Coordinates of C-alpha atoms in Angstrom, one line a residue:
X284 CA 0.0 0.0 0.0
X285 CA 2.8 2.3 0.9
X286 CA 4.6 1.4 -2.3
X287 CA 1.5 2.3 -4.3
X288 CA 1.3 5.7 -2.5
X289 CA 4.9 6.3 -3.1
X290 CA 4.5 5.4 -6.7
X291 CA 1.6 7.8 -7.1
X292 CA 3.4 10.5 -5.3
X293 CA 6.5 10.1 -7.4
X294 CA 4.7 9.8 -10.8
X295 CA 1.4 11.7 -10.2
X296 CA 2.3 14.5 -12.6
X297 CA 3.2 12.0 -15.4
X298 CA 0.1 10.0 -14.9
X299 CA -2.1 13.1 -15.0
X300 CA -0.4 14.3 -18.2
X301 CA -0.7 10.9 -19.8
X302 CA -4.3 10.6 -18.9
X303 CA -5.0 14.0 -20.4
X304 CA -3.2 13.2 -23.5
X305 CA -5.1 9.9 -23.9
X306 CA -8.4 11.5 -23.2
X307 CA -7.8 14.3 -25.6
X308 CA -6.7 11.8 -28.3
X309 CA -9.8 9.8 -27.8
X310 CA -12.0 12.9 -28.0
X311 CA -10.2 14.1 -31.2
X312 CA -10.6 10.6 -32.7
X313 CA -14.4 10.6 -32.0
X314 CA -14.6 14.2 -33.4
X315 CA -12.7 13.2 -36.5
X316 CA -14.8 10.1 -37.0
X317 CA -18.0 12.1 -36.7
X318 CA -16.7 14.6 -39.2
X319 CA -15.7 11.9 -41.6
X320 CA -19.1 10.3 -41.4
X321 CA -20.7 13.8 -42.0
X322 CA -18.5 14.3 -45.0
X323 CA -19.5 10.9 -46.5
X324 CA -23.1 11.8 -45.9
X325 CA -22.7 15.1 -47.7
X326 CA -20.9 13.4 -50.6
X327 CA -23.8 11.0 -50.9
X328 CA -26.3 13.9 -50.9
X329 CA -24.3 15.8 -53.5
X330 CA -24.0 12.7 -55.7
X331 CA -27.8 12.3 -55.4
X332 CA -28.4 15.9 -56.2
X333 CA -26.1 15.7 -59.2
X334 CA -27.9 12.7 -60.5
X335 CA -31.2 14.5 -60.0
X336 CA -29.9 17.7 -61.8
X337 CA -28.5 15.6 -64.6
X338 CA -31.9 13.9 -65.0
X339 CA -33.7 17.3 -65.0
X340 CA -31.2 18.7 -67.5
X341 CA -31.5 15.7 -69.8
X342 CA -35.3 16.1 -69.7
X343 CA -35.1 19.8 -70.4
X344 CA -32.6 19.3 -73.3
X345 CA -34.8 16.6 -74.8
X346 CA -37.9 18.8 -74.6
X347 CA -35.9 21.7 -76.1
X348 CA -34.8 19.6 -79.0
X349 CA -38.3 18.3 -79.5
X350 CA -39.5 21.9 -79.6
X351 CA -37.0 22.8 -82.4
X352 CA -38.1 19.7 -84.4
X353 CA -41.7 20.7 -84.1
X354 CA -40.9 24.2 -85.4
X355 CA -38.9 22.8 -88.4
X356 CA -41.2 19.9 -89.3
X357 CA -44.7 21.0 -88.5
X358 CA -45.2 24.7 -88.1
X359 CA -42.6 26.1 -90.5
X360 CA -43.3 24.0 -93.6
X361 CA -47.0 25.1 -93.7
X362 CA -46.1 28.7 -93.2
X363 CA -43.3 28.6 -95.8
X364 CA -45.4 27.0 -98.4
X365 CA -48.2 29.6 -97.9
X366 CA -45.6 32.4 -97.9
X367 CA -44.0 31.2 -101.2
X368 CA -47.4 31.2 -103.0
X369 CA -48.2 34.7 -101.7
X370 CA -44.8 36.1 -102.9
X371 CA -45.3 34.5 -106.3
X372 CA -48.7 36.1 -106.4
X373 CA -47.7 39.6 -105.3
X374 CA -44.4 39.8 -107.2
X375 CA -45.4 38.0 -110.5
X376 CA -42.8 38.6 -113.2
X377 CA -44.5 36.7 -115.9
X378 CA -46.3 39.6 -117.6
X379 CA -43.0 41.6 -117.9
X380 CA -41.1 38.6 -119.3
X381 CA -43.9 37.7 -121.7
X382 CA -44.0 41.3 -123.1
X383 CA -40.2 41.3 -123.5
X384 CA -40.3 37.9 -125.2
X385 CA -43.0 39.1 -127.5
X386 CA -40.9 42.2 -128.3
X387 CA -38.0 40.0 -129.1
X388 CA -40.0 37.8 -131.5
X389 CA -41.7 40.8 -133.1
X390 CA -39.2 43.6 -133.4
X391 CA -41.8 46.3 -134.1
X392 CA -44.0 45.3 -131.2
X393 CA -42.0 47.5 -128.7
X394 CA -40.1 50.7 -129.2
X395 CA -36.6 51.0 -127.8
X396 CA -37.8 53.2 -124.9
X397 CA -40.6 50.7 -124.1
X398 CA -38.0 47.9 -124.1
X399 CA -35.7 49.9 -121.8
X400 CA -38.6 50.7 -119.4
X401 CA -39.7 47.0 -119.3
X402 CA -36.1 45.9 -118.6
X403 CA -35.8 48.5 -115.9
X404 CA -39.0 47.3 -114.2
X405 CA -37.9 43.7 -114.5
X406 CA -34.5 44.6 -113.0
X407 CA -36.1 46.2 -110.0
X408 CA -38.8 43.6 -109.5
X409 CA -36.3 40.7 -109.8
X410 CA -34.1 42.1 -107.1
X411 CA -37.3 42.9 -105.1
X412 CA -38.5 39.3 -105.3
X413 CA -35.0 38.0 -104.4
X414 CA -34.6 40.2 -101.3
X415 CA -38.3 39.8 -100.2
X416 CA -37.8 36.0 -100.4
X417 CA -34.5 36.1 -98.6
X418 CA -35.8 38.4 -95.8
X419 CA -39.1 36.5 -95.5
X420 CA -37.4 33.1 -95.3
X421 CA -35.0 34.3 -92.6
X422 CA -37.5 36.3 -90.5
X423 CA -40.4 33.8 -90.7
X424 CA -38.2 31.0 -89.6
X425 CA -36.7 33.0 -86.7
X426 CA -40.2 34.3 -85.7
X427 CA -41.8 30.8 -85.7
X428 CA -38.9 29.4 -83.7
X429 CA -39.4 32.2 -81.2
X430 CA -43.1 31.4 -81.0
X431 CA -42.6 27.7 -80.5
X432 CA -39.9 28.2 -77.9
X433 CA -42.0 30.6 -75.9
X434 CA -45.0 28.2 -76.0
X435 CA -42.9 25.2 -75.3
X436 CA -41.3 26.8 -72.2
X437 CA -44.8 27.8 -70.9
X438 CA -46.2 24.3 -71.4
X439 CA -43.1 22.6 -69.8
X440 CA -43.4 24.8 -66.7
X441 CA -47.1 24.2 -66.5
X442 CA -46.6 20.5 -66.8
X443 CA -43.9 20.5 -64.1
X444 CA -46.3 22.4 -61.8
X445 CA -49.0 19.8 -62.4
X446 CA -46.6 16.8 -61.7
X447 CA -45.4 18.5 -58.5
X448 CA -48.8 19.2 -57.2
X449 CA -51.3 17.0 -55.4
X450 CA -54.2 18.8 -57.1
X451 CA -56.1 17.4 -60.0
X452 CA -54.9 18.4 -63.4
X453 CA -58.3 19.9 -64.2
X454 CA -57.8 22.4 -61.4
X455 CA -54.5 23.7 -62.9
X456 CA -54.6 26.8 -65.0
X457 CA -52.8 25.5 -68.1
X458 CA -52.5 27.5 -71.2
X459 CA -55.8 27.1 -73.1
X460 CA -55.6 25.0 -76.2
X461 CA -57.4 27.6 -78.3
X462 CA -54.9 30.2 -77.1
X463 CA -52.0 28.0 -78.2
X464 CA -53.5 27.3 -81.7
X465 CA -54.4 31.0 -82.2
X466 CA -50.8 32.0 -81.1
X467 CA -49.2 29.7 -83.6
X468 CA -51.6 30.6 -86.4
X469 CA -50.8 34.3 -85.9
X470 CA -47.6 33.6 -88.0
X471 CA -49.9 33.7 -91.0
X472 CA -50.3 37.4 -90.5
X473 CA -47.0 37.9 -92.3
X474 CA -48.1 36.1 -95.4
X475 CA -51.6 37.5 -95.4
X476 CA -50.8 41.2 -94.6
X477 CA -47.2 41.9 -93.8
X478 CA -45.9 40.7 -97.1
X479 CA -47.7 43.6 -98.9
X480 CA -45.9 46.2 -96.8
X481 CA -42.6 44.4 -97.0
X482 CA -42.8 44.1 -100.8
X483 CA -43.6 47.8 -101.2
X484 CA -40.7 48.8 -99.0
X485 CA -38.2 46.5 -100.6
X486 CA -39.2 47.7 -104.0
X487 CA -38.6 51.3 -103.0
X488 CA -35.2 50.3 -101.6
X489 CA -34.3 48.3 -104.7
X490 CA -35.3 51.2 -107.0
X491 CA -33.1 53.5 -105.0
X492 CA -30.0 51.2 -105.0
X493 CA -30.3 50.2 -108.6
X494 CA -31.2 53.6 -110.1
X495 CA -27.6 54.2 -111.1
X496 CA -26.9 50.7 -112.4
X497 CA -27.3 50.2 -116.2
X498 CA -28.1 46.9 -117.9
X499 CA -24.7 46.9 -119.6
X500 CA -22.8 47.3 -116.3
X501 CA -20.7 44.3 -115.3
X502 CA -21.6 42.5 -112.1
X503 CA -19.5 40.0 -110.3
X504 CA -20.0 38.2 -106.9
X505 CA -18.7 41.2 -104.9
X506 CA -21.0 43.6 -106.8
X507 CA -24.0 41.4 -106.4
X508 CA -23.3 40.9 -102.6
X509 CA -22.9 44.6 -102.1
X510 CA -26.1 45.4 -104.0
X511 CA -28.2 42.9 -102.0
X512 CA -26.8 44.1 -98.7
X513 CA -27.4 47.7 -99.6
X514 CA -31.1 46.9 -100.3
X515 CA -31.4 45.1 -97.0
X516 CA -29.6 47.8 -95.0
X517 CA -31.9 50.5 -96.6
X518 CA -35.0 48.4 -95.8
X519 CA -34.0 47.8 -92.1
X520 CA -33.0 51.5 -91.6
X521 CA -36.2 53.0 -93.0
X522 CA -38.8 54.4 -90.6
X523 CA -38.8 54.0 -86.8
X524 CA -36.6 51.5 -85.0
X525 CA -38.0 48.0 -85.3
X526 CA -40.6 49.2 -87.8
X527 CA -40.1 45.8 -89.5
X528 CA -41.8 44.1 -86.5
X529 CA -45.1 45.3 -88.0
X530 CA -44.5 43.0 -91.0
X531 CA -44.5 40.0 -88.7
X532 CA -47.1 40.9 -86.1
X533 CA -50.3 43.0 -86.1
X534 CA -49.9 46.5 -84.6
X535 CA -52.2 46.0 -81.6
X536 CA -51.6 48.5 -78.7
X537 CA -53.0 45.9 -76.2
X538 CA -49.8 43.8 -76.6
X539 CA -47.6 46.7 -75.7
X540 CA -49.3 48.2 -72.7
X541 CA -49.8 45.2 -70.4
X542 CA -47.2 44.9 -67.6
X543 CA -44.6 42.1 -67.9
X544 CA -42.8 40.6 -65.0
X545 CA -39.5 39.4 -66.4
X546 CA -38.3 38.1 -63.0
X547 CA -40.7 35.2 -63.0
X548 CA -40.4 31.8 -64.8
X549 CA -43.6 32.7 -66.5
X550 CA -45.2 35.8 -67.9
X551 CA -47.6 37.3 -65.4
X552 CA -50.3 39.7 -66.5
X553 CA -53.1 41.2 -64.5
X554 CA -55.8 40.6 -67.1
X555 CA -56.4 39.4 -70.7
X556 CA -56.2 36.1 -72.4
X557 CA -53.4 33.6 -72.6
X558 CA -53.2 34.5 -76.3
X559 CA -52.5 38.1 -75.5
X560 CA -49.9 37.1 -72.9
X561 CA -48.0 35.0 -75.5
X562 CA -48.3 37.7 -78.1
X563 CA -46.9 40.3 -75.7
X564 CA -43.9 38.1 -74.9
X565 CA -43.3 37.4 -78.6
X566 CA -43.4 41.1 -79.5
X567 CA -41.0 41.9 -76.6
X568 CA -38.6 39.2 -77.9
X569 CA -38.5 40.3 -81.5
X570 CA -38.3 43.9 -80.6
X571 CA -35.1 43.4 -78.6
X572 CA -31.6 44.3 -79.5
X573 CA -30.6 40.6 -79.0
X574 CA -33.1 39.4 -81.6
X575 CA -32.0 42.2 -84.0
X576 CA -28.4 40.9 -83.7
X577 CA -29.6 37.4 -84.6
X578 CA -31.5 38.8 -87.6
X579 CA -28.5 40.8 -88.9
X580 CA -26.1 37.8 -88.5
X581 CA -28.6 35.4 -90.2
X582 CA -29.2 37.8 -93.1
X583 CA -25.5 38.3 -93.6
X584 CA -24.8 34.5 -93.6
X585 CA -27.7 33.9 -96.0
X586 CA -26.5 36.5 -98.4
X587 CA -23.0 35.0 -98.4
X588 CA -24.4 31.5 -99.1
X589 CA -26.8 32.9 -101.8
X590 CA -24.1 34.7 -103.7
X591 CA -21.7 31.7 -103.4
X592 CA -24.4 29.5 -105.0
X593 CA -25.0 32.0 -107.8
X594 CA -21.3 32.4 -108.4
X595 CA -20.9 28.6 -108.7
X596 CA -23.3 28.4 -111.6
X597 CA -21.7 28.2 -115.0
X598 CA -24.5 28.4 -117.6
X599 CA -24.7 31.7 -119.4
X600 CA -21.4 33.0 -118.2
X601 CA -19.4 33.2 -115.0
X602 CA -20.5 35.6 -112.2
X603 CA -17.1 35.2 -110.7
X604 CA -15.5 36.8 -113.7
X605 CA -18.4 39.2 -114.2
X606 CA -21.3 39.5 -116.6
X607 CA -23.7 42.3 -117.8
X608 CA -26.5 43.1 -115.4
X609 CA -29.0 42.2 -118.2
X610 CA -27.7 38.6 -118.2
X611 CA -27.7 38.4 -114.4
X612 CA -31.3 39.6 -114.0
X613 CA -32.9 36.3 -115.1
X614 CA -30.7 34.4 -112.6
X615 CA -31.8 36.8 -109.8
X616 CA -35.4 36.2 -110.7
X617 CA -35.0 32.4 -110.5
X618 CA -33.3 32.4 -107.1
X619 CA -36.3 33.7 -105.1
X620 CA -38.4 30.5 -105.2
X621 CA -35.3 28.4 -104.2
X622 CA -35.0 30.4 -101.0
X623 CA -38.5 29.3 -100.0
X624 CA -38.1 25.6 -100.5
X625 CA -39.6 23.1 -98.0
X626 CA -37.5 23.4 -94.8
X627 CA -36.1 19.8 -94.9
X628 CA -34.6 20.6 -98.3
X629 CA -33.7 24.2 -97.7
X630 CA -30.0 24.5 -97.2
X631 CA -30.2 28.2 -96.3
X632 CA -32.3 27.4 -93.3
X633 CA -29.9 24.7 -92.2
X634 CA -27.1 27.3 -92.4
X635 CA -29.0 29.7 -90.3
X636 CA -29.8 27.1 -87.6
X637 CA -26.1 26.2 -87.4
X638 CA -25.0 29.7 -86.5
X639 CA -23.7 29.7 -82.9
X640 CA -25.3 33.1 -82.1
X641 CA -28.7 31.7 -83.3
X642 CA -28.4 28.5 -81.3
X643 CA -27.4 30.4 -78.2
X644 CA -30.2 32.9 -78.5
X645 CA -33.0 30.3 -78.6
X646 CA -31.4 28.2 -75.9
X647 CA -31.4 31.2 -73.6
X648 CA -35.0 32.1 -74.7
X649 CA -36.3 28.6 -73.9
X650 CA -34.4 28.5 -70.5
X651 CA -35.8 32.0 -69.7
X652 CA -32.3 33.3 -69.3
X653 CA -33.1 36.0 -71.8
X654 CA -34.3 39.2 -70.0
X655 CA -37.3 41.0 -71.4
X656 CA -36.7 44.6 -72.2
X657 CA -38.4 47.1 -69.9

């Protein structure tokens, strides 16, 4: 007993320190083990969240790609076919060409001044038809894709709310089917009414650009490219900013005066129909600087492809080397209908859809990352 006391007295300090060290080590071990378990749990939660996010992203991407296919294979072909027939009707060149052919077969049927006047009219109308077809093909395709992406996002969000709610689907305020159909059908406004104003304005621009160009003047690919771009630039710069929106949509003040909440995932309006809501958002999108940038890039790329195609043709002379304007006019007249071919065969549309700026714009529009202008 005395020896134990003596041992304690001699080694008390060491024993206390050793006990403290052991106790602290055990405490730190338990703390580290708990922290390690918590980290493993967090990693499992993060992995689960990543899998969920990847699943959601895959669903959104699949829906987005389906929306683009719907625009290209269902809505656009109908609208493009109707637009092509309307342009052929409004800008018919057959009477002019028939009179010129008649004058060629019967030398005394037309005086030199009458021939010159007919050729001048044919020159202006041929370029008018080409530029109208180019502008219409580009703008109608961009506008319809805008419509379908807006509607697709609204329907996707509405469906997500239904799936995440315990309420009956009938109790959910989905976008009315009539409103959807009316919204998509509104693209026919361009072919029904807007094409008249567009054709008139393009003809004025073409007459101004071509007034100093004689039929004997030589045109090459660079001259043709410059001429088409000048007509387009003059068209887009005429009148008030975004005046060309009125070619695509009816000028209805109701679509401009309703309040739009751009911070929401959906467009919120205090009154009015779903159709008016969708039209308000479509007008806001195509009136934006971002959309104008997409339009300008699309037109530029389309003109490049068009001139390259015309330069590659060899019959009747080489445009690369240059040819008289009188020989070029028939080619110009023939190119208009090719620009309005069915979308699946229309290489100009495929070129537009492959532009990174166009792809990025519609991805942002569908994801609602595009901010509505105030």
